[in-house]
Short mmCIF file of C-alpha atoms in Angstrom, two decimals:
data_model
loop_
_atom_site.label_atom_id
_atom_site.label_comp_id
_atom_site.label_asym_id
_atom_site.label_seq_id
_atom_site.Cartn_x
_atom_site.Cartn_y
_atom_site.Cartn_z
CA MET A 960 -11.52 3.19 -77.25
CA LEU A 961 -14.43 1.56 -75.48
CA ALA A 962 -12.26 -1.29 -74.29
CA SER A 963 -9.73 1.09 -72.81
CA ARG A 964 -12.44 2.88 -70.86
CA PHE A 965 -13.62 -0.39 -69.30
CA LEU A 966 -10.02 -1.29 -68.44
CA LYS A 967 -9.61 1.94 -66.44
CA VAL A 968 -12.52 1.19 -64.13
CA PRO A 969 -11.03 -1.80 -62.22
CA ILE A 970 -7.68 -0.03 -62.01
CA GLN A 971 -9.32 3.02 -60.37
CA ILE A 972 -11.25 0.73 -57.98
CA GLN A 973 -8.09 -1.10 -57.04
CA LYS A 974 -6.33 2.23 -56.34
CA SER A 975 -9.19 3.49 -54.15
CA ASN A 976 -9.27 0.15 -52.26
CA LEU A 977 -5.58 0.33 -51.65
CA GLN A 978 -5.86 3.88 -50.29
CA LEU A 979 -8.67 2.84 -47.91
CA LYS A 980 -6.62 -0.10 -46.77
CA LEU A 981 -3.57 2.11 -46.08
CA LEU A 982 -5.73 4.64 -44.19
CA SER A 983 -7.25 1.91 -42.04
CA THR A 984 -3.83 0.71 -40.90
CA VAL A 985 -2.75 4.18 -39.80
CA SER A 986 -3.89 4.64 -36.16
CA PRO A 987 -4.56 8.10 -34.75
CA LYS A 988 -1.72 9.50 -32.63
CA ARG A 989 -2.15 8.53 -29.00
CA GLU A 990 -1.30 10.87 -26.16
CA LYS A 991 1.46 9.86 -23.74
CA LEU A 992 0.25 9.33 -20.17
CA VAL A 993 3.02 8.92 -17.58
CA ILE A 994 2.18 7.47 -14.15
CA LEU A 995 4.65 7.84 -11.24
CA GLY A 996 4.15 5.05 -8.68
CA THR A 997 2.53 1.63 -8.45
CA GLY A 998 0.56 2.07 -5.25
CA TRP A 999 -3.20 2.30 -4.83
CA GLY A 1000 -3.61 5.52 -6.77
CA GLY A 1001 -1.24 4.83 -9.64
CA TYR A 1002 -2.36 1.22 -10.06
CA SER A 1003 -6.01 2.31 -10.14
CA VAL A 1004 -5.27 4.76 -12.99
CA LEU A 1005 -3.30 2.09 -14.87
CA LYS A 1006 -6.11 -0.50 -14.58
CA ASN A 1007 -9.01 1.78 -15.53
CA VAL A 1008 -7.62 4.22 -18.11
CA ASN A 1009 -8.62 3.78 -21.78
CA LYS A 1010 -5.43 2.35 -23.27
CA GLU A 1011 -6.78 2.87 -26.83
CA LYS A 1012 -6.40 6.58 -26.28
CA PHE A 1013 -3.06 6.62 -24.45
CA ASP A 1014 0.43 5.16 -24.54
CA VAL A 1015 0.67 4.51 -20.80
CA ILE A 1016 4.14 4.68 -19.27
CA VAL A 1017 4.76 3.77 -15.66
CA VAL A 1018 7.84 4.93 -13.71
CA SER A 1019 8.33 3.28 -10.32
CA PRO A 1020 11.16 1.80 -8.18
CA ARG A 1021 8.74 -1.09 -7.44
CA ASN A 1022 7.58 -3.45 -10.20
CA HIS A 1023 4.47 -4.69 -8.40
CA PHE A 1024 1.27 -3.52 -6.75
CA LEU A 1025 1.09 -4.36 -3.07
CA PHE A 1026 -2.21 -5.12 -1.31
CA THR A 1027 -1.25 -3.30 1.88
CA PRO A 1028 -4.31 -4.24 4.07
CA LEU A 1029 -2.92 -7.81 4.27
CA LEU A 1030 0.77 -6.85 4.70
CA ALA A 1031 0.75 -7.40 8.46
CA SER A 1032 -0.33 -11.00 7.85
CA THR A 1033 2.92 -11.75 6.11
CA THR A 1034 5.08 -10.75 9.07
CA VAL A 1035 4.33 -13.93 10.94
CA GLY A 1036 3.65 -16.29 8.02
CA THR A 1037 -0.17 -16.21 7.97
CA LEU A 1038 0.20 -15.26 4.30
CA GLU A 1039 3.15 -15.52 1.96
CA PHE A 1040 4.67 -12.41 0.48
CA ARG A 1041 3.88 -13.26 -3.17
CA SER A 1042 0.24 -13.85 -2.28
CA ILE A 1043 -0.38 -10.10 -1.89
CA ILE A 1044 1.64 -8.61 -4.80
CA GLN A 1045 0.58 -8.22 -8.41
CA PRO A 1046 3.31 -7.77 -11.10
CA ILE A 1047 2.79 -4.46 -12.89
CA ARG A 1048 3.85 -5.89 -16.27
CA GLU A 1049 0.71 -8.07 -16.22
CA SER A 1050 -1.40 -4.94 -16.56
CA GLY A 1051 -1.11 -4.89 -20.36
CA PHE A 1052 1.42 -2.45 -21.74
CA ARG A 1053 1.44 -1.74 -25.47
CA ASP A 1054 5.23 -1.86 -25.47
CA SER A 1055 7.49 -3.75 -23.01
CA ALA A 1056 9.64 -0.66 -22.64
CA HIS A 1057 6.70 1.34 -21.29
CA PHE A 1058 7.50 0.25 -17.73
CA HIS A 1059 10.57 1.90 -16.18
CA LEU A 1060 12.12 0.50 -12.98
CA SER A 1061 13.32 3.97 -12.00
CA HIS A 1062 13.03 6.86 -9.62
CA ALA A 1063 11.58 10.22 -10.73
CA SER A 1064 14.20 12.78 -9.80
CA LYS A 1065 12.89 16.05 -11.22
CA LEU A 1066 9.86 17.42 -13.02
CA ASP A 1067 9.82 20.30 -15.47
CA MET A 1068 6.13 21.16 -15.77
CA LYS A 1069 6.68 24.09 -18.11
CA ASN A 1070 8.30 21.93 -20.79
CA LYS A 1071 6.47 18.69 -19.85
CA VAL A 1072 9.63 16.75 -19.17
CA LEU A 1073 10.25 14.19 -16.43
CA HIS A 1074 13.79 13.41 -15.28
CA CYS A 1075 14.44 9.78 -14.17
CA GLU A 1076 17.16 7.68 -12.61
CA SER A 1077 17.39 3.92 -13.05
CA VAL A 1078 17.06 1.77 -9.89
CA LEU A 1079 19.37 -0.91 -11.28
CA THR A 1080 21.94 1.45 -12.79
CA PRO A 1081 21.94 4.76 -10.86
CA ASP A 1082 24.35 6.30 -13.31
CA LEU A 1083 21.72 5.94 -16.03
CA GLN A 1084 19.77 9.17 -16.03
CA TYR A 1085 17.29 10.08 -18.76
CA THR A 1086 14.16 12.14 -19.52
CA ILE A 1087 10.63 11.30 -20.59
CA ASP A 1088 8.27 13.79 -22.21
CA TYR A 1089 4.55 13.53 -21.54
CA ASP A 1090 1.14 14.82 -22.49
CA LYS A 1091 -0.41 14.01 -19.15
CA LEU A 1092 1.27 13.06 -15.87
CA VAL A 1093 -0.09 11.42 -12.72
CA ILE A 1094 1.96 11.70 -9.53
CA ALA A 1095 1.11 8.83 -7.20
CA VAL A 1096 4.36 8.27 -5.37
CA GLY A 1097 2.81 7.66 -1.94
CA ALA A 1098 4.52 8.52 1.37
CA LEU A 1099 6.97 7.27 3.96
CA SER A 1100 6.51 6.46 7.64
CA ASN A 1101 6.99 9.62 9.73
CA THR A 1102 9.76 9.38 12.35
CA PHE A 1103 8.92 12.86 13.74
CA GLY A 1104 12.68 13.35 14.22
CA VAL A 1105 12.82 10.85 17.09
CA PRO A 1106 16.48 9.79 17.56
CA GLY A 1107 17.32 6.17 16.72
CA VAL A 1108 14.17 5.36 14.73
CA GLU A 1109 15.90 5.13 11.34
CA GLU A 1110 18.74 3.02 12.77
CA HIS A 1111 16.91 0.60 15.07
CA ALA A 1112 13.17 0.54 14.32
CA PHE A 1113 11.35 -1.42 11.63
CA PHE A 1114 8.72 0.15 9.38
CA LEU A 1115 5.79 -1.70 7.77
CA LYS A 1116 5.17 -0.14 4.37
CA GLU A 1117 6.62 -2.59 1.87
CA VAL A 1118 7.12 -6.33 1.41
CA VAL A 1119 10.80 -5.92 2.21
CA ASP A 1120 9.81 -4.41 5.60
CA ALA A 1121 7.52 -7.33 6.41
CA ARG A 1122 10.29 -9.78 5.48
CA LYS A 1123 12.79 -8.02 7.78
CA ILE A 1124 10.27 -8.12 10.66
CA ARG A 1125 9.56 -11.82 10.05
CA ASN A 1126 13.24 -12.65 10.15
CA ARG A 1127 13.81 -10.59 13.28
CA ILE A 1128 10.93 -12.34 15.07
CA LEU A 1129 12.30 -15.75 14.19
CA ASN A 1130 15.84 -14.72 15.06
CA ASN A 1131 14.73 -13.52 18.50
CA PHE A 1132 13.01 -16.79 19.23
CA GLU A 1133 16.05 -18.80 18.23
CA LEU A 1134 18.42 -16.55 20.21
CA SER A 1135 16.22 -16.81 23.26
CA LEU A 1136 16.82 -20.58 23.23
CA GLY A 1137 20.58 -20.21 22.96
CA PRO A 1138 22.72 -22.10 25.53
CA LYS A 1139 24.24 -18.90 26.95
CA THR A 1140 21.16 -16.68 26.86
CA THR A 1141 20.13 -15.48 30.34
CA GLU A 1142 16.47 -15.30 31.43
CA SER A 1143 16.47 -11.48 31.40
CA GLU A 1144 17.98 -11.38 27.92
CA SER A 1145 15.42 -13.94 26.74
CA ARG A 1146 12.58 -11.79 28.02
CA ARG A 1147 14.02 -8.76 26.27
CA LEU A 1148 14.37 -10.62 22.98
CA LEU A 1149 10.79 -11.76 23.13
CA HIS A 1150 9.35 -8.32 23.95
CA THR A 1151 8.02 -6.41 20.94
CA VAL A 1152 7.17 -2.71 21.09
CA ILE A 1153 4.69 -1.36 18.52
CA VAL A 1154 4.75 2.43 18.25
CA GLY A 1155 1.49 3.81 16.80
CA GLY A 1156 -2.11 2.68 17.37
CA GLY A 1157 -3.43 3.10 13.87
CA PRO A 1158 -4.74 0.25 11.73
CA THR A 1159 -1.26 -0.92 10.78
CA GLY A 1160 0.03 -1.08 14.37
CA VAL A 1161 -3.15 -2.69 15.72
CA GLU A 1162 -3.33 -5.31 12.95
CA PHE A 1163 0.36 -6.20 13.32
CA GLY A 1164 -0.25 -6.67 17.03
CA ALA A 1165 -3.26 -8.86 16.22
CA GLU A 1166 -1.23 -11.07 13.89
CA LEU A 1167 1.56 -11.34 16.49
CA TYR A 1168 -1.06 -12.34 19.12
CA ASP A 1169 -2.41 -15.11 16.85
CA PHE A 1170 1.10 -16.31 16.18
CA VAL A 1171 1.88 -16.56 19.93
CA GLN A 1172 -1.42 -18.27 20.75
CA GLN A 1173 -1.49 -20.74 17.85
CA ASP A 1174 2.12 -21.45 16.83
CA VAL A 1175 4.49 -20.39 19.58
CA ALA A 1176 2.44 -22.57 21.97
CA LYS A 1177 3.41 -25.62 19.86
CA LEU A 1178 6.84 -24.74 18.41
CA TYR A 1179 8.40 -22.67 21.21
CA ARG A 1180 6.18 -23.77 24.11
CA GLN A 1181 8.85 -23.26 26.79
CA LYS A 1182 9.03 -19.57 25.74
CA GLN A 1183 5.36 -18.76 25.28
CA LYS A 1184 4.97 -17.13 28.72
CA GLU A 1185 7.99 -14.90 28.12
CA VAL A 1186 6.49 -13.26 25.02
CA THR A 1187 5.18 -9.75 25.69
CA VAL A 1188 3.92 -6.98 23.41
CA THR A 1189 3.58 -3.32 24.24
CA LEU A 1190 1.51 -0.97 22.01
CA VAL A 1191 2.52 2.66 22.58
CA GLU A 1192 -0.02 5.28 21.51
CA SER A 1193 -0.14 8.91 22.72
CA ASP A 1194 -3.79 9.40 21.89
CA LYS A 1195 -6.55 6.92 21.00
CA ILE A 1196 -6.00 3.74 19.07
CA LEU A 1197 -7.82 3.49 15.71
CA GLY A 1198 -8.50 7.21 15.88
CA SER A 1199 -10.54 7.27 12.65
CA PHE A 1200 -12.97 4.63 13.94
CA ASP A 1201 -16.21 5.08 15.86
CA ALA A 1202 -15.59 5.81 19.59
CA ARG A 1203 -17.42 2.64 20.68
CA LEU A 1204 -15.25 0.52 18.42
CA GLN A 1205 -12.13 2.19 19.76
CA LYS A 1206 -13.16 1.24 23.32
CA HIS A 1207 -13.93 -2.29 22.21
CA ALA A 1208 -10.51 -2.64 20.62
CA GLU A 1209 -8.79 -1.24 23.76
CA LYS A 1210 -10.66 -3.77 25.96
CA LYS A 1211 -9.60 -6.61 23.68
CA ILE A 1212 -5.91 -5.60 23.84
CA GLN A 1213 -5.90 -4.94 27.59
CA ALA A 1214 -7.64 -8.21 28.37
CA ARG A 1215 -4.85 -10.25 26.78
CA GLU A 1216 -2.16 -11.66 28.99
CA ARG A 1217 1.27 -10.14 28.35
CA PHE A 1218 -0.19 -7.57 25.93
CA LYS A 1219 -0.04 -3.97 27.20
CA LEU A 1220 -1.41 -0.68 25.95
CA VAL A 1221 0.66 2.30 27.03
CA LYS A 1222 -0.64 5.83 26.51
CA SER A 1223 2.57 7.76 25.99
CA SER A 1224 5.02 8.64 23.25
CA VAL A 1225 8.48 7.31 22.43
CA THR A 1226 11.28 9.91 22.65
CA GLU A 1227 14.23 7.73 21.65
CA VAL A 1228 14.89 4.27 20.19
CA TYR A 1229 17.98 2.25 21.12
CA ASN A 1230 19.38 -1.02 19.81
CA ASP A 1231 17.82 -2.91 22.74
CA SER A 1232 15.13 -0.66 24.17
CA VAL A 1233 12.92 2.41 23.79
CA LYS A 1234 12.60 5.45 25.98
CA LEU A 1235 9.16 6.92 26.79
CA GLN A 1236 8.21 10.54 27.43
CA ASP A 1237 8.34 10.09 31.23
CA GLY A 1238 11.83 8.61 31.03
CA THR A 1239 10.78 4.96 31.35
CA ILE A 1240 13.05 2.54 29.51
CA ILE A 1241 11.44 -0.52 27.97
CA PRO A 1242 13.87 -3.32 27.00
CA CYS A 1243 12.81 -5.04 23.79
CA GLY A 1244 14.03 -7.14 20.89
CA LEU A 1245 11.92 -5.57 18.16
CA VAL A 1246 10.45 -2.09 17.53
CA VAL A 1247 7.82 -1.65 14.80
CA TRP A 1248 7.22 2.03 13.98
CA SER A 1249 3.89 3.08 12.51
CA THR A 1250 3.10 6.70 13.38
CA GLY A 1251 1.84 8.70 10.43
CA LEU A 1252 3.16 9.74 7.07
CA ALA A 1253 6.00 11.87 5.69
CA PRO A 1254 6.67 12.97 2.08
CA ARG A 1255 9.04 11.08 -0.15
CA TRP A 1256 12.17 12.76 -1.61
CA PHE A 1257 10.47 13.55 -4.93
CA THR A 1258 7.47 15.17 -3.21
CA SER A 1259 9.53 17.24 -0.78
CA HIS A 1260 11.78 18.50 -3.62
CA PHE A 1261 8.92 19.27 -5.99
CA ASN A 1262 8.61 23.07 -6.05
CA VAL A 1263 4.82 23.51 -5.95
CA PRO A 1264 2.38 24.65 -3.20
CA LYS A 1265 2.04 22.14 -0.39
CA ASN A 1266 0.13 21.82 2.87
CA LYS A 1267 1.64 21.70 6.37
CA ARG A 1268 2.29 17.94 6.07
CA GLY A 1269 4.28 18.41 2.86
CA GLN A 1270 1.63 17.03 0.55
CA ILE A 1271 1.19 18.42 -2.96
CA LEU A 1272 -1.91 20.65 -3.17
CA THR A 1273 -4.40 20.01 -5.98
CA ASP A 1274 -7.68 21.55 -7.07
CA GLY A 1275 -10.97 19.69 -6.86
CA CYS A 1276 -10.22 17.94 -10.18
CA LEU A 1277 -6.90 16.64 -8.72
CA ARG A 1278 -4.77 18.93 -10.93
CA VAL A 1279 -1.60 20.18 -9.30
CA VAL A 1280 -1.96 23.81 -8.21
CA GLU A 1281 0.09 26.29 -10.38
CA ASP A 1282 0.72 23.81 -13.19
CA PRO A 1283 0.98 26.11 -16.23
CA ASN A 1284 -0.29 23.40 -18.63
CA GLN A 1285 -3.02 21.95 -16.38
CA CYS A 1286 -1.99 18.40 -17.30
CA VAL A 1287 -0.21 17.22 -14.12
CA TYR A 1288 -2.38 15.40 -11.53
CA ALA A 1289 -1.56 14.10 -8.03
CA VAL A 1290 -3.38 11.41 -6.12
CA GLY A 1291 -3.10 9.33 -2.93
CA ASP A 1292 -0.98 9.92 0.15
CA CYS A 1293 1.40 12.36 -1.62
CA ALA A 1294 -1.38 14.85 -2.39
CA ASP A 1295 -4.18 16.81 -0.74
CA ILE A 1296 -7.11 18.71 -2.19
CA LYS A 1297 -6.84 22.41 -1.32
CA ASP A 1298 -9.42 23.41 1.35
CA ARG A 1299 -10.92 19.91 1.25
CA PRO A 1300 -8.50 17.47 3.00
CA LEU A 1301 -9.16 13.72 2.83
CA PRO A 1302 -7.81 10.85 4.93
CA CYS A 1303 -4.71 9.11 3.73
CA THR A 1304 -6.19 5.66 3.06
CA ALA A 1305 -6.04 3.09 0.29
CA GLN A 1306 -9.75 3.61 -0.29
CA VAL A 1307 -9.29 7.33 -1.08
CA ALA A 1308 -6.28 6.73 -3.38
CA GLU A 1309 -8.07 3.94 -5.32
CA LYS A 1310 -11.21 6.04 -5.85
CA GLN A 1311 -9.11 9.04 -6.93
CA GLY A 1312 -7.30 6.88 -9.47
CA LYS A 1313 -10.56 5.56 -10.89
CA TYR A 1314 -12.08 9.05 -11.08
CA LEU A 1315 -8.98 10.41 -12.80
CA SER A 1316 -8.86 7.58 -15.35
CA GLU A 1317 -12.47 8.36 -16.30
CA VAL A 1318 -11.76 12.07 -16.61
CA ILE A 1319 -8.70 11.73 -18.89
CA SER A 1320 -10.41 8.95 -20.87
CA GLY A 1321 -13.29 11.26 -21.58
CA LYS A 1322 -15.91 9.27 -19.67
CA THR A 1323 -16.43 12.04 -17.13
CA SER A 1324 -16.52 15.77 -17.67
CA PRO A 1325 -13.16 17.49 -16.84
CA ALA A 1326 -15.15 20.06 -14.86
CA ALA A 1327 -16.64 17.43 -12.55
CA GLU A 1328 -14.76 17.57 -9.26
CA PHE A 1329 -13.74 14.49 -7.30
CA GLU A 1330 -16.23 13.48 -4.55
CA PHE A 1331 -15.30 10.92 -1.93
CA LYS A 1332 -17.92 8.67 -0.41
CA ASN A 1333 -16.61 6.64 2.52
CA MET A 1334 -17.51 2.95 2.19
CA GLY A 1335 -16.44 2.19 5.75
CA MET A 1336 -13.34 0.83 7.46
CA LEU A 1337 -12.27 -2.61 8.62
CA ALA A 1338 -9.65 -3.71 11.15
CA TYR A 1339 -8.48 -7.03 12.58
CA VAL A 1340 -7.81 -7.22 16.33
CA GLY A 1341 -6.73 -10.89 16.62
CA GLY A 1342 -8.35 -14.03 17.91
CA TYR A 1343 -10.77 -14.17 14.94
CA GLN A 1344 -12.19 -10.79 16.03
CA GLY A 1345 -12.68 -7.85 13.71
CA LEU A 1346 -14.11 -4.33 13.67
CA THR A 1347 -16.40 -2.83 11.03
CA ASP A 1348 -17.06 0.90 10.93
CA THR A 1349 -19.50 1.82 8.19
CA PRO A 1350 -21.31 5.12 7.72
CA LYS A 1351 -24.27 3.42 6.01
CA VAL A 1352 -25.52 1.54 9.10
CA LYS A 1353 -26.04 2.93 12.57
CA LEU A 1354 -24.11 1.08 15.24
CA ARG A 1355 -27.16 0.10 17.28
CA ASP A 1356 -25.76 -3.34 18.13
CA LEU A 1357 -21.96 -3.37 18.74
CA PHE A 1358 -21.82 -7.15 18.49
CA VAL A 1359 -22.83 -7.02 14.81
CA PHE A 1360 -19.83 -4.76 14.02
CA SER A 1361 -17.23 -6.38 16.19
CA GLY A 1362 -16.20 -9.95 16.83
CA PHE A 1363 -16.35 -13.02 14.66
CA THR A 1364 -18.97 -11.57 12.27
CA SER A 1365 -16.70 -8.61 11.50
CA TRP A 1366 -13.70 -10.93 11.07
CA LEU A 1367 -15.63 -12.84 8.38
CA LEU A 1368 -16.58 -9.56 6.70
CA TRP A 1369 -12.93 -8.38 6.94
CA ARG A 1370 -11.64 -11.47 5.16
CA SER A 1371 -14.42 -11.50 2.58
CA ALA A 1372 -14.10 -7.84 1.72
CA TYR A 1373 -10.33 -7.98 1.28
CA LEU A 1374 -10.54 -11.19 -0.73
CA THR A 1375 -12.83 -9.54 -3.31
CA ARG A 1376 -10.55 -6.47 -3.56
CA LEU A 1377 -7.39 -8.39 -4.47
CA GLY A 1378 -5.91 -7.36 -7.79
CA SER A 1379 -6.33 -10.60 -9.74
CA TRP A 1380 -7.91 -14.06 -9.70
CA ARG A 1381 -4.48 -15.54 -9.12
CA LEU A 1382 -4.22 -13.70 -5.79
CA ARG A 1383 -7.84 -14.53 -4.97
CA MET A 1384 -6.85 -18.15 -5.20
CA GLN A 1385 -3.50 -17.90 -3.43
CA VAL A 1386 -4.73 -16.02 -0.34
CA PRO A 1387 -7.52 -18.50 0.64
CA MET A 1388 -5.02 -21.31 0.12
CA ASP A 1389 -2.59 -19.61 2.50
CA TRP A 1390 -5.38 -19.10 5.07
CA LEU A 1391 -6.34 -22.78 4.77
CA LYS A 1392 -2.74 -23.97 5.12
CA THR A 1393 -2.31 -21.83 8.23
CA LEU A 1394 -5.52 -23.17 9.75
CA LEU A 1395 -4.62 -26.83 9.06
CA PHE A 1396 -0.83 -26.92 9.44
CA GLY A 1397 0.17 -23.68 11.24
CA ARG A 1398 2.34 -20.84 10.02
CA ASP A 1399 5.55 -21.28 8.08
CA ILE A 1400 8.44 -20.27 10.38
CA SER A 1401 11.20 -20.93 7.83
CA ARG A 1402 13.97 -18.33 8.06
CA PHE A 1403 15.60 -17.04 4.87
CA ASP A 1404 17.47 -13.91 3.87
#
């Protein structure tokens, strides 16, 4: 009797230990967080969200994050394309199938169901249910309905756009040297028109200026004096910058030989020229269009309240207005806070993504509204000259915030913001190679 009692004790202990072991292997059910888009907003959520609490699923037609501030540098070979993109799959998914190379085609907020269409196999259509959804699909370049833009102009939003521009520039130089090319045709081929004087247009013009000064002078020296660039802007260039910095940038552009600043608007784009508002025809071999933003297909077909620009309206906590379940959020260029509009910049989208990741991870109160604090703006104007517009320092001395000092700050700031150490190593190597050996002008399709 006594022996049997002692024998029961270890058996009971073994059973209880086994139960504890089984309980420890059973993880609590994680919520499903779906992110649409891999731009600044979506990537910021993906990087910062607590992945212990969520199964994070990303749906995007692009499998990388693009560091857009340096995109213009790739159009002339200052940087290589792969130096400014970060593969999304390196962000640490719990399951390889949690990234979908697909378009979002429809959203049923009532039933929490997202409809998708595969990029690689368009016939493959499927649905994903979610607990929380973040819409960060970005925006397109706005053509404002100008005839010929879609057919003949080049945009500068994605790596594929920069690659097309790079090939067109190289094609035009080679064609200008053709045995049967007339002088007038050569001048047309080597004339680039940039439409839009925002940061993208100005920085592309700056990179093109450096290319002409540093590489064309050596590699196409007979054609250097035929290269011309016209920047068309109906209002002020760099409109979001301090007025003194705007004037400084204008002086820099106007002081350059064969670089013109035209205050007008383009009313039509042709295969070989553009037409201005006053009827002037400007022959050219390349048109780069950078004039504002327009909603993507998903955004424009999403039946929720929007502002005049077609952006999805959200409350102060970035939740989509009229979402019955209060679990759909929108960030970045595709969205706008109701009665509190913010600029469409990478800085805003990144900060919104970080704020949202903290809210849904439980680090910040859900009732705490998003507050944006502007850290300043940077722009490159060519010739190792930059502009720095910061709200924290008064612009008492313009020299400190424009010129070589600002160019160093521009490069340093962007270098620290790159998505990974791999890119932080690649970009300086590209800069060094360009400085020592010139830009790579290899043409490939």
